[in-house]
Amino acid sequence: MTIPALRLNSGHDIPQLGYGVFKVPADDTARAVGEALALGYRHIDTAAVYGNEEGVGAAIAASGIPRDELFVTTKLWNDRHEGDEPQKAIRESLAKLGLEYVDLYLVHWPTPANDNYVEAWQALIAMRDAGLARSIGVSNFLVRHLERIVAETGVTPAVDQIELHPAHQQRDVVAWARENGVLIEAWGPLGQGKYDLFSEPAVAGAAAAHGKSVAQVVLRWHIQKGNVVFPKSVRAERLRENMDVFDLQLTDAEMAAIDALDPGDGSGRVGAHPDDVN
Ligand code: NAD
């Protein structure tokens, strides 16, 4: 199965669908990532704070897949934004992953109360220039954070990885990203199972109409929106199901019905507000 790629503003390509390993236990990560790679996943999203970069690295090493066919993302944790810490952090991550570079390195959260995300972003620019990360981006940045790093450094991130699913679509961030050539990566694409997305008539009806699962309909909605997604599961049958979304086309009416699931007041958020993580 071929997964389409999107072009980043760095000139590199990113597979639009990957495998995210948040909450995959460290001692199960090598198995789970190995299964994903065997199924055809080539894009893995991890983070230093997930504690499972070594398992990702072990699976990559065991797979024998050429490095240039893989796309690996990891992230700088919140307490390492200042001084030499970002450089130490990426080198630790690379050692655990067994890689010489990552395809994408992200500032995990803006931690605005600490007022050091511009410093962190400057460190990522230096890492990119040193070849440690092919592309650099941010995560959980709101429009004001994005505008500030661009104004202060002149460098636009390749992606913003944000909480995004039908009940929480962050339309202001998405609009800014479109205007500025930034790809949106949707974390929690299935709402992390924290609300009853799958029995929404807009989703369940489209699933019945297309003979697909509800998860596949939601993932397809993301793909047609242009979002990058990396749904998490540790079960091989779900990993297989989640990548089987490229022979399906939702109609404009089906897309619009899912678009309408965001209450518009922020109450559909399932994770933390970016201003509250410091
Ligand atoms: P998700 O929306 O992918 O939900 C995962 C849950 O959905 C799992 O518990 C799984 O049981 C269930 N699921 C998966 N496939 C299913 C299927 N086919 N049918 C039914 N249920 C299914 O949430 P997530 O894991 O939080 O997000 C995906 C990835 O995003 C993470 O693994 C991580 O890589 C990334 N992420 C990033 C941040 C960030 O701050 N940058 C935060 C959270 C997650």
mmCIF file of C-alpha atoms and ligand atoms in Angstrom:
data_model
loop_
_atom_site.group_PDB
_atom_site.id
_atom_site.type_symbol
_atom_site.label_atom_id
_atom_site.label_comp_id
_atom_site.label_asym_id
_atom_site.label_seq_id
_atom_site.Cartn_x
_atom_site.Cartn_y
_atom_site.Cartn_z
ATOM 1 C CA MET A 1 0.000 0.000 0.000
ATOM 2 C CA THR A 2 1.452 3.354 -1.010
ATOM 3 C CA ILE A 3 1.020 6.206 1.429
ATOM 4 C CA PRO A 4 1.063 9.611 -0.281
ATOM 5 C CA ALA A 5 3.656 12.190 0.698
ATOM 6 C CA LEU A 6 3.255 15.906 1.292
ATOM 7 C CA ARG A 7 5.991 18.462 0.610
ATOM 8 C CA LEU A 8 7.299 20.381 3.619
ATOM 9 C CA ASN A 9 8.477 23.987 3.284
ATOM 10 C CA SER A 10 12.012 22.630 3.844
ATOM 11 C CA GLY A 11 11.762 20.841 0.478
ATOM 12 C CA HIS A 12 11.610 17.386 2.090
ATOM 13 C CA ASP A 13 8.627 15.046 1.776
ATOM 14 C CA ILE A 14 6.644 13.594 4.677
ATOM 15 C CA PRO A 15 4.370 10.534 4.437
ATOM 16 C CA GLN A 16 0.889 11.877 5.174
ATOM 17 C CA LEU A 17 0.097 8.941 7.438
ATOM 18 C CA GLY A 18 2.396 7.473 10.051
ATOM 19 C CA TYR A 19 2.447 5.707 13.403
ATOM 20 C CA GLY A 20 2.491 7.665 16.666
ATOM 21 C CA VAL A 21 3.860 5.922 19.752
ATOM 22 C CA PHE A 22 2.639 8.089 22.655
ATOM 23 C CA LYS A 23 1.800 5.716 25.521
ATOM 24 C CA VAL A 24 3.221 2.674 23.771
ATOM 25 C CA PRO A 25 5.073 1.016 26.672
ATOM 26 C CA ALA A 26 8.860 1.087 26.343
ATOM 27 C CA ASP A 27 9.091 -2.697 26.565
ATOM 28 C CA ASP A 28 6.514 -3.182 23.785
ATOM 29 C CA THR A 29 7.686 -0.452 21.407
ATOM 30 C CA ALA A 30 10.186 -2.468 19.383
ATOM 31 C CA ARG A 31 7.507 -5.089 18.677
ATOM 32 C CA ALA A 32 4.783 -2.567 17.848
ATOM 33 C CA VAL A 33 6.983 -0.410 15.606
ATOM 34 C CA GLY A 34 8.384 -3.548 13.984
ATOM 35 C CA GLU A 35 4.828 -4.635 13.104
ATOM 36 C CA ALA A 36 4.016 -1.184 11.755
ATOM 37 C CA LEU A 37 7.138 -1.167 9.563
ATOM 38 C CA ALA A 38 6.310 -4.658 8.302
ATOM 39 C CA LEU A 39 2.824 -3.456 7.361
ATOM 40 C CA GLY A 40 4.304 -0.586 5.342
ATOM 41 C CA TYR A 41 4.355 2.356 7.742
ATOM 42 C CA ARG A 42 7.431 4.491 7.066
ATOM 43 C CA HIS A 43 6.752 7.499 9.308
ATOM 44 C CA ILE A 44 7.160 7.187 13.087
ATOM 45 C CA ASP A 45 6.261 9.967 15.542
ATOM 46 C CA THR A 46 7.890 9.729 18.973
ATOM 47 C CA ALA A 47 9.205 12.160 21.605
ATOM 48 C CA ALA A 48 11.899 12.161 24.266
ATOM 49 C CA VAL A 49 9.214 12.331 26.948
ATOM 50 C CA TYR A 50 7.470 9.182 25.662
ATOM 51 C CA GLY A 51 10.427 7.164 26.997
ATOM 52 C CA ASN A 52 10.381 4.781 24.052
ATOM 53 C CA GLU A 53 12.912 6.167 21.549
ATOM 54 C CA GLU A 54 15.173 3.141 22.175
ATOM 55 C CA GLY A 55 12.397 0.777 21.129
ATOM 56 C CA VAL A 56 11.793 2.813 17.985
ATOM 57 C CA GLY A 57 15.508 2.649 17.224
ATOM 58 C CA ALA A 58 15.649 -1.107 17.830
ATOM 59 C CA ALA A 59 12.759 -1.702 15.417
ATOM 60 C CA ILE A 60 14.338 0.510 12.756
ATOM 61 C CA ALA A 61 17.679 -1.280 13.085
ATOM 62 C CA ALA A 62 16.037 -4.707 12.891
ATOM 63 C CA SER A 63 13.896 -3.767 9.892
ATOM 64 C CA GLY A 64 16.759 -3.320 7.445
ATOM 65 C CA ILE A 65 14.755 -0.556 5.734
ATOM 66 C CA PRO A 66 17.070 1.992 4.094
ATOM 67 C CA ARG A 67 17.337 5.176 6.153
ATOM 68 C CA ASP A 68 16.163 7.386 3.297
ATOM 69 C CA GLU A 69 12.874 5.468 3.098
ATOM 70 C CA LEU A 70 12.003 6.299 6.723
ATOM 71 C CA PHE A 71 10.660 9.490 8.249
ATOM 72 C CA VAL A 72 11.332 9.786 11.983
ATOM 73 C CA THR A 73 10.123 12.617 14.210
ATOM 74 C CA THR A 74 11.055 13.274 17.819
ATOM 75 C CA LYS A 75 10.574 16.238 20.127
ATOM 76 C CA LEU A 76 12.404 18.493 22.592
ATOM 77 C CA TRP A 77 10.905 18.323 26.080
ATOM 78 C CA ASN A 78 9.771 21.399 27.988
ATOM 79 C CA ASP A 79 12.543 21.586 30.590
ATOM 80 C CA ARG A 80 15.312 21.659 27.965
ATOM 81 C CA HIS A 81 14.612 24.882 26.048
ATOM 82 C CA GLU A 82 17.575 26.915 27.319
ATOM 83 C CA GLY A 83 21.344 27.120 26.917
ATOM 84 C CA ASP A 84 23.082 23.908 25.764
ATOM 85 C CA GLU A 85 20.146 21.748 26.774
ATOM 86 C CA PRO A 86 18.471 21.525 23.347
ATOM 87 C CA GLN A 87 21.725 20.376 21.719
ATOM 88 C CA LYS A 88 22.281 17.791 24.437
ATOM 89 C CA ALA A 89 18.690 16.633 24.136
ATOM 90 C CA ILE A 90 18.770 16.008 20.386
ATOM 91 C CA ARG A 91 22.061 14.126 20.683
ATOM 92 C CA GLU A 92 20.553 11.912 23.404
ATOM 93 C CA SER A 93 17.521 11.274 21.230
ATOM 94 C CA LEU A 94 19.662 10.445 18.198
ATOM 95 C CA ALA A 95 21.742 8.023 20.276
ATOM 96 C CA LYS A 96 18.605 6.256 21.525
ATOM 97 C CA LEU A 97 17.128 6.131 18.036
ATOM 98 C CA GLY A 98 20.435 4.916 16.576
ATOM 99 C CA LEU A 99 20.225 7.628 13.914
ATOM 100 C CA GLU A 100 22.556 10.331 12.636
ATOM 101 C CA TYR A 101 19.696 12.708 11.958
ATOM 102 C CA VAL A 102 15.967 12.909 12.471
ATOM 103 C CA ASP A 103 13.668 13.887 9.652
ATOM 104 C CA LEU A 104 11.736 16.269 11.871
ATOM 105 C CA TYR A 105 12.492 17.733 15.295
ATOM 106 C CA LEU A 106 9.825 19.657 17.170
ATOM 107 C CA VAL A 107 9.570 22.018 20.140
ATOM 108 C CA HIS A 108 7.025 19.883 22.028
ATOM 109 C CA TRP A 109 5.106 22.689 23.821
ATOM 110 C CA PRO A 110 5.554 26.472 23.872
ATOM 111 C CA THR A 111 5.527 26.624 27.711
ATOM 112 C CA PRO A 112 4.637 30.338 27.501
ATOM 113 C CA ALA A 113 4.967 30.970 31.243
ATOM 114 C CA ASN A 114 8.680 30.175 30.947
ATOM 115 C CA ASP A 115 9.058 32.605 28.030
ATOM 116 C CA ASN A 116 11.802 30.552 26.390
ATOM 117 C CA TYR A 117 10.252 29.085 23.259
ATOM 118 C CA VAL A 118 12.023 31.589 20.991
ATOM 119 C CA GLU A 119 15.346 30.443 22.486
ATOM 120 C CA ALA A 120 14.335 26.826 21.883
ATOM 121 C CA TRP A 121 13.369 27.653 18.299
ATOM 122 C CA GLN A 122 16.756 29.317 17.705
ATOM 123 C CA ALA A 123 18.411 26.106 18.935
ATOM 124 C CA LEU A 124 16.377 24.055 16.456
ATOM 125 C CA ILE A 125 17.448 26.349 13.611
ATOM 126 C CA ALA A 126 21.087 25.636 14.561
ATOM 127 C CA MET A 127 20.373 21.871 14.626
ATOM 128 C CA ARG A 128 18.883 22.033 11.160
ATOM 129 C CA ASP A 129 21.906 23.967 9.917
ATOM 130 C CA ALA A 130 24.205 21.361 11.508
ATOM 131 C CA GLY A 131 22.353 18.510 9.757
ATOM 132 C CA LEU A 132 20.974 16.905 12.927
ATOM 133 C CA ALA A 133 17.390 17.472 11.786
ATOM 134 C CA ARG A 134 16.338 17.639 8.137
ATOM 135 C CA SER A 135 13.262 19.706 8.992
ATOM 136 C CA ILE A 136 12.219 21.535 12.138
ATOM 137 C CA GLY A 137 8.843 22.463 13.509
ATOM 138 C CA VAL A 138 6.753 23.084 16.575
ATOM 139 C CA SER A 139 3.924 21.457 18.474
ATOM 140 C CA ASN A 140 0.999 22.888 20.408
ATOM 141 C CA PHE A 141 1.798 26.413 19.202
ATOM 142 C CA LEU A 142 -1.102 28.856 18.977
ATOM 143 C CA VAL A 143 -1.131 31.683 16.422
ATOM 144 C CA ARG A 144 0.542 34.148 18.797
ATOM 145 C CA HIS A 145 3.415 31.730 19.442
ATOM 146 C CA LEU A 146 3.848 31.049 15.729
ATOM 147 C CA GLU A 147 3.837 34.734 14.866
ATOM 148 C CA ARG A 148 6.429 35.476 17.510
ATOM 149 C CA ILE A 149 8.996 32.865 16.451
ATOM 150 C CA VAL A 150 8.700 33.931 12.814
ATOM 151 C CA ALA A 151 8.984 37.618 13.698
ATOM 152 C CA GLU A 152 12.014 37.065 15.943
ATOM 153 C CA THR A 153 13.973 34.571 13.803
ATOM 154 C CA GLY A 154 12.652 34.887 10.250
ATOM 155 C CA VAL A 155 12.327 31.083 10.109
ATOM 156 C CA THR A 156 8.894 29.530 9.599
ATOM 157 C CA PRO A 157 8.395 26.042 11.063
ATOM 158 C CA ALA A 158 7.741 23.181 8.648
ATOM 159 C CA VAL A 159 4.846 21.874 10.758
ATOM 160 C CA ASP A 160 2.707 22.644 13.774
ATOM 161 C CA GLN A 161 1.620 19.426 15.490
ATOM 162 C CA ILE A 162 -1.607 20.258 17.331
ATOM 163 C CA GLU A 163 -4.542 18.544 18.949
ATOM 164 C CA LEU A 164 -6.999 18.227 16.077
ATOM 165 C CA HIS A 165 -10.044 15.967 15.637
ATOM 166 C CA PRO A 166 -13.667 16.640 14.666
ATOM 167 C CA ALA A 167 -14.681 18.178 18.018
ATOM 168 C CA HIS A 168 -11.580 20.399 18.200
ATOM 169 C CA GLN A 169 -10.464 21.731 14.830
ATOM 170 C CA GLN A 170 -8.406 24.806 15.826
ATOM 171 C CA ARG A 171 -9.507 26.668 12.699
ATOM 172 C CA ASP A 172 -7.509 29.802 13.528
ATOM 173 C CA VAL A 173 -4.233 27.871 13.743
ATOM 174 C CA VAL A 174 -5.080 25.879 10.604
ATOM 175 C CA ALA A 175 -5.841 29.067 8.648
ATOM 176 C CA TRP A 176 -2.555 30.662 9.770
ATOM 177 C CA ALA A 177 -0.660 27.515 8.793
ATOM 178 C CA ARG A 178 -2.233 27.424 5.313
ATOM 179 C CA GLU A 179 -1.381 31.079 4.703
ATOM 180 C CA ASN A 180 2.193 30.596 5.840
ATOM 181 C CA GLY A 181 3.031 27.263 4.171
ATOM 182 C CA VAL A 182 3.089 25.249 7.389
ATOM 183 C CA LEU A 183 1.718 21.691 7.393
ATOM 184 C CA ILE A 184 -0.670 20.730 10.175
ATOM 185 C CA GLU A 185 -0.025 17.464 11.986
ATOM 186 C CA ALA A 186 -3.129 16.343 13.874
ATOM 187 C CA TRP A 187 -2.401 14.711 17.209
ATOM 188 C CA GLY A 188 -5.177 12.761 18.866
ATOM 189 C CA PRO A 189 -6.701 12.329 15.397
ATOM 190 C CA LEU A 190 -9.312 9.930 16.811
ATOM 191 C CA GLY A 191 -9.937 12.131 19.854
ATOM 192 C CA GLN A 192 -7.840 9.698 21.918
ATOM 193 C CA GLY A 193 -11.050 7.729 22.478
ATOM 194 C CA LYS A 194 -12.036 10.346 25.079
ATOM 195 C CA TYR A 195 -15.427 11.220 23.608
ATOM 196 C CA ASP A 196 -17.986 9.283 21.690
ATOM 197 C CA LEU A 197 -16.801 10.292 18.241
ATOM 198 C CA PHE A 198 -17.459 6.911 16.716
ATOM 199 C CA SER A 199 -21.213 6.928 17.323
ATOM 200 C CA GLU A 200 -21.724 10.422 15.864
ATOM 201 C CA PRO A 201 -24.221 9.986 13.012
ATOM 202 C CA ALA A 202 -21.983 11.992 10.649
ATOM 203 C CA VAL A 203 -19.188 9.470 11.173
ATOM 204 C CA ALA A 204 -21.203 6.282 11.621
ATOM 205 C CA GLY A 205 -23.389 7.102 8.596
ATOM 206 C CA ALA A 206 -20.410 7.641 6.305
ATOM 207 C CA ALA A 207 -18.814 4.443 7.587
ATOM 208 C CA ALA A 208 -21.952 2.454 6.742
ATOM 209 C CA ALA A 209 -22.244 4.150 3.341
ATOM 210 C CA HIS A 210 -18.664 3.297 2.359
ATOM 211 C CA GLY A 211 -18.325 -0.078 4.056
ATOM 212 C CA LYS A 212 -15.461 1.241 6.183
ATOM 213 C CA SER A 213 -14.901 1.449 9.935
ATOM 214 C CA VAL A 214 -15.646 4.625 11.843
ATOM 215 C CA ALA A 215 -11.931 5.084 12.569
ATOM 216 C CA GLN A 216 -11.197 4.883 8.849
ATOM 217 C CA VAL A 217 -13.810 7.567 8.118
ATOM 218 C CA VAL A 218 -12.300 9.941 10.688
ATOM 219 C CA LEU A 219 -8.771 9.311 9.393
ATOM 220 C CA ARG A 220 -9.976 9.830 5.823
ATOM 221 C CA TRP A 221 -11.558 13.142 6.859
ATOM 222 C CA HIS A 222 -8.098 14.241 8.090
ATOM 223 C CA ILE A 223 -6.411 13.098 4.881
ATOM 224 C CA GLN A 224 -8.888 15.022 2.710
ATOM 225 C CA LYS A 225 -8.341 18.095 4.921
ATOM 226 C CA GLY A 226 -4.607 17.885 4.158
ATOM 227 C CA ASN A 227 -3.603 16.991 7.726
ATOM 228 C CA VAL A 228 -0.709 14.676 8.531
ATOM 229 C CA VAL A 229 -1.878 11.917 10.925
ATOM 230 C CA PHE A 230 -0.225 9.161 12.956
ATOM 231 C CA PRO A 231 -2.912 7.277 14.890
ATOM 232 C CA LYS A 232 -1.714 5.169 17.790
ATOM 233 C CA SER A 233 -2.575 1.535 18.384
ATOM 234 C CA VAL A 234 -0.562 -1.420 19.631
ATOM 235 C CA ARG A 235 -2.742 -3.949 17.785
ATOM 236 C CA ALA A 236 -1.638 -5.179 14.382
ATOM 237 C CA GLU A 237 -5.198 -5.402 13.042
ATOM 238 C CA ARG A 238 -5.834 -1.755 13.919
ATOM 239 C CA LEU A 239 -2.499 -0.678 12.483
ATOM 240 C CA ARG A 240 -3.587 -2.366 9.257
ATOM 241 C CA GLU A 241 -7.062 -0.832 9.396
ATOM 242 C CA ASN A 242 -5.714 2.677 10.062
ATOM 243 C CA MET A 243 -3.533 2.748 6.964
ATOM 244 C CA ASP A 244 -6.278 1.422 4.687
ATOM 245 C CA VAL A 245 -7.838 4.815 4.001
ATOM 246 C CA PHE A 246 -6.622 5.627 0.510
ATOM 247 C CA ASP A 247 -9.306 3.865 -1.563
ATOM 248 C CA LEU A 248 -12.083 5.884 0.015
ATOM 249 C CA GLN A 249 -13.375 9.324 -0.963
ATOM 250 C CA LEU A 250 -15.773 11.159 1.347
ATOM 251 C CA THR A 251 -18.275 13.374 -0.428
ATOM 252 C CA ASP A 252 -18.401 17.123 0.157
ATOM 253 C CA ALA A 253 -21.589 16.612 2.172
ATOM 254 C CA GLU A 254 -19.941 13.927 4.334
ATOM 255 C CA MET A 255 -16.936 16.169 4.917
ATOM 256 C CA ALA A 256 -19.188 19.095 5.839
ATOM 257 C CA ALA A 257 -21.173 16.971 8.306
ATOM 258 C CA ILE A 258 -17.953 16.001 10.126
ATOM 259 C CA ASP A 259 -16.717 19.616 9.962
ATOM 260 C CA ALA A 260 -19.865 20.597 11.859
ATOM 261 C CA LEU A 261 -18.939 18.461 14.909
ATOM 262 C CA ASP A 262 -16.757 21.190 16.463
ATOM 263 C CA PRO A 263 -18.869 23.115 18.977
ATOM 264 C CA GLY A 264 -16.679 26.150 18.237
ATOM 265 C CA ASP A 265 -16.054 27.200 21.841
ATOM 266 C CA GLY A 266 -13.007 25.072 22.624
ATOM 267 C CA SER A 267 -15.038 22.650 24.742
ATOM 268 C CA GLY A 268 -14.156 19.749 22.439
ATOM 269 C CA ARG A 269 -10.506 19.790 23.536
ATOM 270 C CA VAL A 270 -9.413 16.478 25.112
ATOM 271 C CA GLY A 271 -5.816 17.410 26.019
ATOM 272 C CA ALA A 272 -4.212 20.304 27.862
ATOM 273 C CA HIS A 273 -4.483 23.928 26.766
ATOM 274 C CA PRO A 274 -1.057 25.029 25.458
ATOM 275 C CA ASP A 275 -0.962 27.969 27.872
ATOM 276 C CA ASP A 276 -1.321 25.576 30.822
ATOM 277 C CA VAL A 277 1.677 23.310 30.087
ATOM 278 C CA ASN A 278 4.850 24.831 31.475
HETATM 279 P P1 NAD B 1 -5.397 8.892 18.902
HETATM 280 O O1 NAD B 1 -6.499 9.826 18.569
HETATM 281 O O2 NAD B 1 -4.542 8.323 17.829
HETATM 282 O O3 NAD B 1 -6.096 7.780 19.762
HETATM 283 C C1 NAD B 1 -5.447 6.615 20.141
HETATM 284 C C2 NAD B 1 -6.494 5.675 20.697
HETATM 285 O O4 NAD B 1 -7.407 5.331 19.650
HETATM 286 C C3 NAD B 1 -5.826 4.413 21.173
HETATM 287 O O5 NAD B 1 -6.094 4.286 22.546
HETATM 288 C C4 NAD B 1 -6.456 3.305 20.399
HETATM 289 O O6 NAD B 1 -6.975 2.343 21.264
HETATM 290 C C5 NAD B 1 -7.599 3.930 19.650
HETATM 291 N N1 NAD B 1 -7.612 3.452 18.257
HETATM 292 C C6 NAD B 1 -6.594 3.499 17.370
HETATM 293 N N2 NAD B 1 -6.966 2.960 16.205
HETATM 294 C C7 NAD B 1 -8.255 2.575 16.350
HETATM 295 C C8 NAD B 1 -9.181 1.950 15.489
HETATM 296 N N3 NAD B 1 -8.860 1.626 14.245
HETATM 297 N N4 NAD B 1 -10.425 1.704 15.975
HETATM 298 C C9 NAD B 1 -10.758 2.029 17.223
HETATM 299 N N5 NAD B 1 -9.924 2.629 18.089
HETATM 300 C C10 NAD B 1 -8.670 2.897 17.656
HETATM 301 O O7 NAD B 1 -4.498 9.621 20.011
HETATM 302 P P2 NAD B 1 -2.964 9.774 20.329
HETATM 303 O O8 NAD B 1 -2.267 8.478 20.401
HETATM 304 O O9 NAD B 1 -2.889 10.634 21.521
HETATM 305 O O10 NAD B 1 -2.426 10.603 19.080
HETATM 306 C C11 NAD B 1 -1.669 10.026 18.022
HETATM 307 C C12 NAD B 1 -0.224 10.414 18.115
HETATM 308 O O11 NAD B 1 -0.106 11.846 18.193
HETATM 309 C C13 NAD B 1 0.477 9.959 19.392
HETATM 310 O O12 NAD B 1 0.778 8.590 19.389
HETATM 311 C C14 NAD B 1 1.684 10.856 19.392
HETATM 312 O O13 NAD B 1 2.641 10.399 18.449
HETATM 313 C C15 NAD B 1 1.071 12.163 18.924
HETATM 314 N N6 NAD B 1 0.707 13.058 20.056
HETATM 315 C C16 NAD B 1 1.372 14.239 20.171
HETATM 316 C C17 NAD B 1 1.089 15.110 21.205
HETATM 317 C C18 NAD B 1 1.818 16.403 21.291
HETATM 318 O O14 NAD B 1 1.687 17.109 22.313
HETATM 319 N N7 NAD B 1 2.573 16.789 20.300
HETATM 320 C C19 NAD B 1 0.100 14.791 22.154
HETATM 321 C C20 NAD B 1 -0.573 13.580 22.017
HETATM 322 C C21 NAD B 1 -0.269 12.730 20.960
#
